[in-house]
Tab-separated table of C-alpha atoms in Angstrom:
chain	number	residue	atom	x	y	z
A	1	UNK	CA	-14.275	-40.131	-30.853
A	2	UNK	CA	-13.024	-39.461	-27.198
A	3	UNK	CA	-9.705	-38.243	-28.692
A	4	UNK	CA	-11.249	-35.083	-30.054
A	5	UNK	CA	-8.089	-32.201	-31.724
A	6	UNK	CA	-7.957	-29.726	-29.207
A	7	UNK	CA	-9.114	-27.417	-31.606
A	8	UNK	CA	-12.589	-29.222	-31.886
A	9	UNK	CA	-12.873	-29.485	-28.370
A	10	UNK	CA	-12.120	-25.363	-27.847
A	11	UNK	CA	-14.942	-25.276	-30.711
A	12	UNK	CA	-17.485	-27.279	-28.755
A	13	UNK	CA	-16.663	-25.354	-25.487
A	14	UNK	CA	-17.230	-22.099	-27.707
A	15	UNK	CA	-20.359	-23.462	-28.662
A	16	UNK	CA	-21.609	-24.371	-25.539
A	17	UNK	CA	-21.048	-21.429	-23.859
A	18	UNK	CA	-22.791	-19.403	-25.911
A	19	UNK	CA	-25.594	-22.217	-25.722
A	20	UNK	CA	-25.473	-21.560	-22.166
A	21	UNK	CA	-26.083	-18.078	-22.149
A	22	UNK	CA	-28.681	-17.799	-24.539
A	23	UNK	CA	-30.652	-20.559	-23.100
A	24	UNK	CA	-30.376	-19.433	-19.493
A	25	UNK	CA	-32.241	-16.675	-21.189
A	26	UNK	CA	-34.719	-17.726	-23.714
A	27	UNK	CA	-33.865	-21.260	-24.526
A	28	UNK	CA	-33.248	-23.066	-27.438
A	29	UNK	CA	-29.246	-23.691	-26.516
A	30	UNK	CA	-29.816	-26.858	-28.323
A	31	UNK	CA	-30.047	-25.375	-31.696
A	32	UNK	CA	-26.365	-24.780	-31.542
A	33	UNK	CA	-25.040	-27.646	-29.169
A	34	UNK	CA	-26.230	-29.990	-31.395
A	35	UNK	CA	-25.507	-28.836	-34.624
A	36	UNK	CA	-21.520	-28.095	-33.483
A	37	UNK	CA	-21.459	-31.927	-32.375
A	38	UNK	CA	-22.510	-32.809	-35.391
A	39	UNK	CA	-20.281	-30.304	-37.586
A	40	UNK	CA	-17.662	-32.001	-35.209
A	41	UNK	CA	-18.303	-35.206	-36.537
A	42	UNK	CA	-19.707	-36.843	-33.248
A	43	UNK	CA	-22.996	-39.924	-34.691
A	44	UNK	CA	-26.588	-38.956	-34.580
A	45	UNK	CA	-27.345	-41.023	-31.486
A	46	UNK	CA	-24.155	-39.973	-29.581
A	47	UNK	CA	-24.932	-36.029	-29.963
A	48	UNK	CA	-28.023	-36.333	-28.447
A	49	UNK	CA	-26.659	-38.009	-25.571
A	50	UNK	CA	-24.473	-36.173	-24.508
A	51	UNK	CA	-26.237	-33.011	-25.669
A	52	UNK	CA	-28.471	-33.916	-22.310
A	53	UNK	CA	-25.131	-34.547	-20.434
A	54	UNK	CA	-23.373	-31.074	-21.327
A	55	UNK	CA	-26.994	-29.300	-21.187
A	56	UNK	CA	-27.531	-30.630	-17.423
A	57	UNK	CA	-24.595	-27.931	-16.478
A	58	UNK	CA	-26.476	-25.157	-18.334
A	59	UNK	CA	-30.048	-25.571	-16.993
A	60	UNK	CA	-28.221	-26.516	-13.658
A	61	UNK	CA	-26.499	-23.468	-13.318
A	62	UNK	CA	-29.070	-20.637	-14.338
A	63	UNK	CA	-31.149	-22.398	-11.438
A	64	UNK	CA	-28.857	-21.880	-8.993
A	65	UNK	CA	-28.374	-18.433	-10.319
A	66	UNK	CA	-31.981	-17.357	-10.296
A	67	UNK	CA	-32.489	-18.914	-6.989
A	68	UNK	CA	-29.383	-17.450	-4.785
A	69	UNK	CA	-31.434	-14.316	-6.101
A	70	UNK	CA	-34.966	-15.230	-5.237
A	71	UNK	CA	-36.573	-15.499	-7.991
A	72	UNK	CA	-37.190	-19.394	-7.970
A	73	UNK	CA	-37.553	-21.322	-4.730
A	74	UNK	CA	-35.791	-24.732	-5.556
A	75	UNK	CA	-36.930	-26.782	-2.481
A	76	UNK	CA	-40.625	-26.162	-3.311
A	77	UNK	CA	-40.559	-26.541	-6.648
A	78	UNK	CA	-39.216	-29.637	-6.697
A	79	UNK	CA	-42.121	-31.481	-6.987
A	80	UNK	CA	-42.409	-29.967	-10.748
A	81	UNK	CA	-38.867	-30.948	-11.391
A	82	UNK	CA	-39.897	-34.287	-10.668
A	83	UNK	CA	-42.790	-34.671	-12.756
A	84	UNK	CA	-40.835	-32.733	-15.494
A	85	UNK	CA	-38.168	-35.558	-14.987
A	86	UNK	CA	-40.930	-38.410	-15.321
A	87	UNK	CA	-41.847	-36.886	-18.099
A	88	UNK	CA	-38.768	-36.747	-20.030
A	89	UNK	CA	-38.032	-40.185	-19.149
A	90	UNK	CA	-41.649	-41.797	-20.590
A	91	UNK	CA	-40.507	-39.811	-23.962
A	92	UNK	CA	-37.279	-40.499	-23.758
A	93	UNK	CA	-38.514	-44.742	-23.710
A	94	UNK	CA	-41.327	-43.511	-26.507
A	95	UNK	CA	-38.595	-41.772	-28.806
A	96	UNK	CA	-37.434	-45.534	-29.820
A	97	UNK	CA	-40.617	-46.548	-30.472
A	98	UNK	CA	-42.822	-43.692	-31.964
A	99	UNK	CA	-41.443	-42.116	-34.883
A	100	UNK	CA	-40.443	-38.561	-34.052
A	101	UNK	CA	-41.931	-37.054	-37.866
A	102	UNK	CA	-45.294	-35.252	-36.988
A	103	UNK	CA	-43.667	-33.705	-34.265
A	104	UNK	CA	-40.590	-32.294	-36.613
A	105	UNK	CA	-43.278	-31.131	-38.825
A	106	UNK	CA	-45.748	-29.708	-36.535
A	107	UNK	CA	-42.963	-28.112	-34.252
A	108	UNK	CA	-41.425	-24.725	-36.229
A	109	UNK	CA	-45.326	-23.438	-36.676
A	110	UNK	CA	-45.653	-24.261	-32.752
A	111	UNK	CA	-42.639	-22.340	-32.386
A	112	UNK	CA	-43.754	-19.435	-35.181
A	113	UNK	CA	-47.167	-19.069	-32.621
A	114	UNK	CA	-45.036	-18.800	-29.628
A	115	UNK	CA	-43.087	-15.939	-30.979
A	116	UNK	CA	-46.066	-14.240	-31.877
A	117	UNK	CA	-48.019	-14.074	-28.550
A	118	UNK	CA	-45.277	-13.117	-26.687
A	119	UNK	CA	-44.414	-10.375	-29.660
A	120	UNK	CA	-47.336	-9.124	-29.926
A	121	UNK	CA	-49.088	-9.729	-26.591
A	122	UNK	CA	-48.516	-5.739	-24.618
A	123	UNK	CA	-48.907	-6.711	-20.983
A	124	UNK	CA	-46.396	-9.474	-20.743
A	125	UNK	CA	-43.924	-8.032	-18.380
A	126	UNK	CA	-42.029	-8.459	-15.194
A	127	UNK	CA	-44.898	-8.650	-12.631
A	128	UNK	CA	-47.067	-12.068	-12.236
A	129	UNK	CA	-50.641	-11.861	-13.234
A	130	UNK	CA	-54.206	-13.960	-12.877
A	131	UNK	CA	-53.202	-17.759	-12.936
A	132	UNK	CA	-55.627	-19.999	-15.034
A	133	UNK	CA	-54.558	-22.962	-13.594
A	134	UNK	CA	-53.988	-24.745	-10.045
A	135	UNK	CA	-50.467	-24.890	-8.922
A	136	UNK	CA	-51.647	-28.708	-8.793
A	137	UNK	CA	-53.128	-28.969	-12.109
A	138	UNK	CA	-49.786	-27.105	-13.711
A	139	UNK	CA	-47.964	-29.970	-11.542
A	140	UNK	CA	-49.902	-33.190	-12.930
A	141	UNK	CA	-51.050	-32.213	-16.450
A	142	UNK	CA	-48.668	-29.179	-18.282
A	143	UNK	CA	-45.220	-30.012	-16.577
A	144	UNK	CA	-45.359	-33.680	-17.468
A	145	UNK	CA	-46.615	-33.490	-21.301
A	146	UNK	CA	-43.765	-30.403	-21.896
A	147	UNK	CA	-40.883	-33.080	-20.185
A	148	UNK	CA	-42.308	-36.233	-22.140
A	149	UNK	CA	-41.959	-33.730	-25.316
A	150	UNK	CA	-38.467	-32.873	-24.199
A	151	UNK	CA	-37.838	-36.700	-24.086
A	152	UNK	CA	-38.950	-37.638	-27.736
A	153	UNK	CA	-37.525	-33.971	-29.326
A	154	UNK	CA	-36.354	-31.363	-27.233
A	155	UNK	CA	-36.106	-28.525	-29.402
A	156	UNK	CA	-37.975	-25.779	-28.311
A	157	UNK	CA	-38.905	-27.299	-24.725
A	158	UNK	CA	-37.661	-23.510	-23.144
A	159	UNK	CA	-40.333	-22.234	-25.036
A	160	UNK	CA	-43.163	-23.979	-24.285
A	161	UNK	CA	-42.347	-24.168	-20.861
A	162	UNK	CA	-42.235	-20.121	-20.923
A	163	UNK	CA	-45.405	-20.169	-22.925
A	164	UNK	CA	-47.099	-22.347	-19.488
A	165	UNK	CA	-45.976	-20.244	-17.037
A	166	UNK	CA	-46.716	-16.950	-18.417
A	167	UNK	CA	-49.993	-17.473	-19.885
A	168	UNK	CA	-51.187	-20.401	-17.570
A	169	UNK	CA	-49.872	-19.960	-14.334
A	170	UNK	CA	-49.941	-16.126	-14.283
A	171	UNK	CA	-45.851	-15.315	-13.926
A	172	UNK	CA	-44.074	-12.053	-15.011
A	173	UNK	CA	-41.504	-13.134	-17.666
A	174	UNK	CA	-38.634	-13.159	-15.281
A	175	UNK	CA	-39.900	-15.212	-12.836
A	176	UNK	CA	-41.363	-17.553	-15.850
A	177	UNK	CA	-37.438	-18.193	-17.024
A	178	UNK	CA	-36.481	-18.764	-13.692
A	179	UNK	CA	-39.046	-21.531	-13.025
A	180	UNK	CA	-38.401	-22.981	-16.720
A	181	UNK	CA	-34.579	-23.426	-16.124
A	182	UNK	CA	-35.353	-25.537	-13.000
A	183	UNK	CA	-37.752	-27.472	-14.971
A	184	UNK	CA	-35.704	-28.167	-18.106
A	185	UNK	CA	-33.249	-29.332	-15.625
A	186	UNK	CA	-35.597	-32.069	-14.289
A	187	UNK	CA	-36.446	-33.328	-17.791
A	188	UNK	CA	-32.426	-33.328	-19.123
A	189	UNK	CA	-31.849	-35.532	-15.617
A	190	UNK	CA	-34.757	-37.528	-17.083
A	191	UNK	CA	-33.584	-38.384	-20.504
A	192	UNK	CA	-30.207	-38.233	-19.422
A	193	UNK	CA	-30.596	-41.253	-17.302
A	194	UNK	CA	-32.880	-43.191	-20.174
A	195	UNK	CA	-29.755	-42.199	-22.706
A	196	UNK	CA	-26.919	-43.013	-20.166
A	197	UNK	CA	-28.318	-46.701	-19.857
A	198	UNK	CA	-28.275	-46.790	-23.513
A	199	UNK	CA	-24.403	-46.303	-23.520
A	200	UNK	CA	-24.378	-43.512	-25.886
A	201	UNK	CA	-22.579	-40.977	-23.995
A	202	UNK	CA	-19.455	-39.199	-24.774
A	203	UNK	CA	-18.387	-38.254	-20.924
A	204	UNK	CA	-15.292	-35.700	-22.389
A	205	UNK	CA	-16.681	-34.360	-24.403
A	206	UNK	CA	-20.236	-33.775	-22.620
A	207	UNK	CA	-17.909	-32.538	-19.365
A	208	UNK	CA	-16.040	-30.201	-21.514
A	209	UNK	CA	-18.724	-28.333	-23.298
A	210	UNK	CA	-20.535	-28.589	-19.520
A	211	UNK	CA	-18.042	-26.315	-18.011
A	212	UNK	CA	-18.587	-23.658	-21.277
A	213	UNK	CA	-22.588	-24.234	-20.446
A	214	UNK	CA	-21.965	-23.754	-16.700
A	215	UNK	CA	-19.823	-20.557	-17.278
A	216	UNK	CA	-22.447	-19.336	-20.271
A	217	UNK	CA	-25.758	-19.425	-18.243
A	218	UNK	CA	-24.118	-18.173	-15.259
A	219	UNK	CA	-23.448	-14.514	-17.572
A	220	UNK	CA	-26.638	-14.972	-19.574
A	221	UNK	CA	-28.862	-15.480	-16.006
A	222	UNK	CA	-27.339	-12.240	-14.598
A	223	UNK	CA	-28.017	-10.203	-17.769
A	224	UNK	CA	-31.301	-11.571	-17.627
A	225	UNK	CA	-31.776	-10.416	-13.803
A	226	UNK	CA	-30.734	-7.022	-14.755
A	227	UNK	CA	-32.427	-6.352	-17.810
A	228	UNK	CA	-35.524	-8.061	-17.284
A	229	UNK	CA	-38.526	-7.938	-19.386
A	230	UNK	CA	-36.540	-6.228	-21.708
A	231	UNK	CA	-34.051	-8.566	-23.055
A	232	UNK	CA	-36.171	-11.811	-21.909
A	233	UNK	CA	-39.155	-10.913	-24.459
A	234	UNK	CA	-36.897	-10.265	-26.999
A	235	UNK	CA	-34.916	-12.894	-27.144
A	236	UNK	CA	-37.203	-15.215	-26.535
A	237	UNK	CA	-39.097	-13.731	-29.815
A	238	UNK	CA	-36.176	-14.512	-31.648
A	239	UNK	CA	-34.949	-17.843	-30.819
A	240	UNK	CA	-38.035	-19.336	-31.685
A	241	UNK	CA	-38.477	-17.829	-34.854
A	242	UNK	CA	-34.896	-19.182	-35.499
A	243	UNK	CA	-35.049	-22.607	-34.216
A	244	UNK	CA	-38.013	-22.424	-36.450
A	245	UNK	CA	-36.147	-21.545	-39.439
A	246	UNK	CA	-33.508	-23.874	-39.010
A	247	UNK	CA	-36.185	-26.304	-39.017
A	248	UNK	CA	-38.014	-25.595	-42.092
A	249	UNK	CA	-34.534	-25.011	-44.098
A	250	UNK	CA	-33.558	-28.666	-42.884
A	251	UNK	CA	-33.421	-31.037	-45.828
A	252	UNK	CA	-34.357	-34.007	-43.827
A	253	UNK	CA	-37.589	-31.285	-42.498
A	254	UNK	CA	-40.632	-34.243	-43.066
A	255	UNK	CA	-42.851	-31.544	-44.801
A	256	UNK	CA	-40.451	-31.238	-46.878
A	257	UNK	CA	-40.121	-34.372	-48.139
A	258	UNK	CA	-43.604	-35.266	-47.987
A	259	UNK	CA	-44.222	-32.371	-50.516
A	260	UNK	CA	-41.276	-33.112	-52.245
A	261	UNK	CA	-39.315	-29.817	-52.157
């Protein structure tokens, strides 16, 4: 497995750049990381360790982006990071233990209601609005939940992050994506720790689709700082509607197989 063709490899980096960029805008790089290492022939258990390895770079890097440009201050929003990170690693410990099914089956109608409010919701925009909840409150209660999530599942974590910031702590949509990248960082340092203890990841692999994340989110963070609103909503729209397509179209989709189809 660590003696990958180089053609796989230039297929993962392909994939992970484009991963990059498309979740340093709207998330939901995971919904073609994981599927290439998989395509690639890389075990169940293995993908999503590393997945957390190579995504580190991406979330990582559209930080630093949208901070050397003001738009998140790292240093004080640390403490979020942190609690993300906690977070991620409590579901990360869970994920062995509590079977992952109502989630997967809840999850793409989560995901279909996210892409409607921020569809069809008019004011949603660049500028930061009335915040329903104390920067303390966000801290202790929404950050935590959306990393433990993370931990057990992960797919669609951007999103509900996004969905916090906008609608509970009052942020424009830029500044929301920003603040989300940071955070998603905290819970992939989370899980990645729980998974690296677990000896189930692939460190050439995860460093070589890292630099194609690293590169990605660096072009998607800038496109996103100079478009804005525009692009940001979107996308955003999009990549949830898709993640929650891929979901429902997966044979192994619990509904699905609960209702036979």
């Amino acid at each position: 497995m660590h003696d990958l063709a180089l053609h796989i490899l230039l297929f993962l980096f392909a994939a992970a750049f484009l991963a990059g960029f498309i979740d340093s805008i709207a998330g939901g790089g995971g919904m073609i990381t994981i599927p290439a290492m998989l395509i690639a022939g890389i075990p169940p258990l293995e993908t999503l360790g590393t997945n957390k390895l190579q995504s580190l770079f991406g979330s990582g890097s559209a930080s630093i982006a949208y901070a050397r440009h003001g738009h998140v201050n790292l240093r004080e929003e640390l403490p979020m990071a942190l609690m993300s990170a906690a977070g991620a690693v409590l579901g990360a410990l869970l994920a062995t233990v509590v079977p992952a099914d109502v989630l997967e089956a809840v999850l793409p109608f989560l995901l279909i209601g996210i892409a409607l409010y921020f569809g069809f919701k008019p004011n949603i925009g660049d500028l930061d609005k009335h915040r329903r909840l104390s920067v303390f409150l966000f801290t202790v209660t929404f950050v935590p939940l959306i990393g433990l999530y993370d931990g057990v599942f992960g797919p669609g974590t951007g999103s509900f992050f996004m969905l916090g910031f906008v609608s509970l702590a009052g942020y424009g949509i830029l500044k929301a994506t920003a603040h989300t990248k940071f955070l998603n960082f905290g819970s992939n340092i989370g899980a990645f720790f729980v998974f690296l203890l677990s000896g189930v990841v692939l460190w050439k692999i995860g460093l070589t689709m890292g630099v194609g994340q690293f590169l990605g989110a660096q072009v998607g963070s800038r496109y996103a700082m100079a478009k804005g609103a525009k692009i940001i909503k979107p996308l955003l729209v999009v990549v949830s509607i898709a993640l929650a397509i891929r979901l429902l179209a997966d044979p192994e989709y619990p509904l699905r197989i609960w209702l036979g189809l």
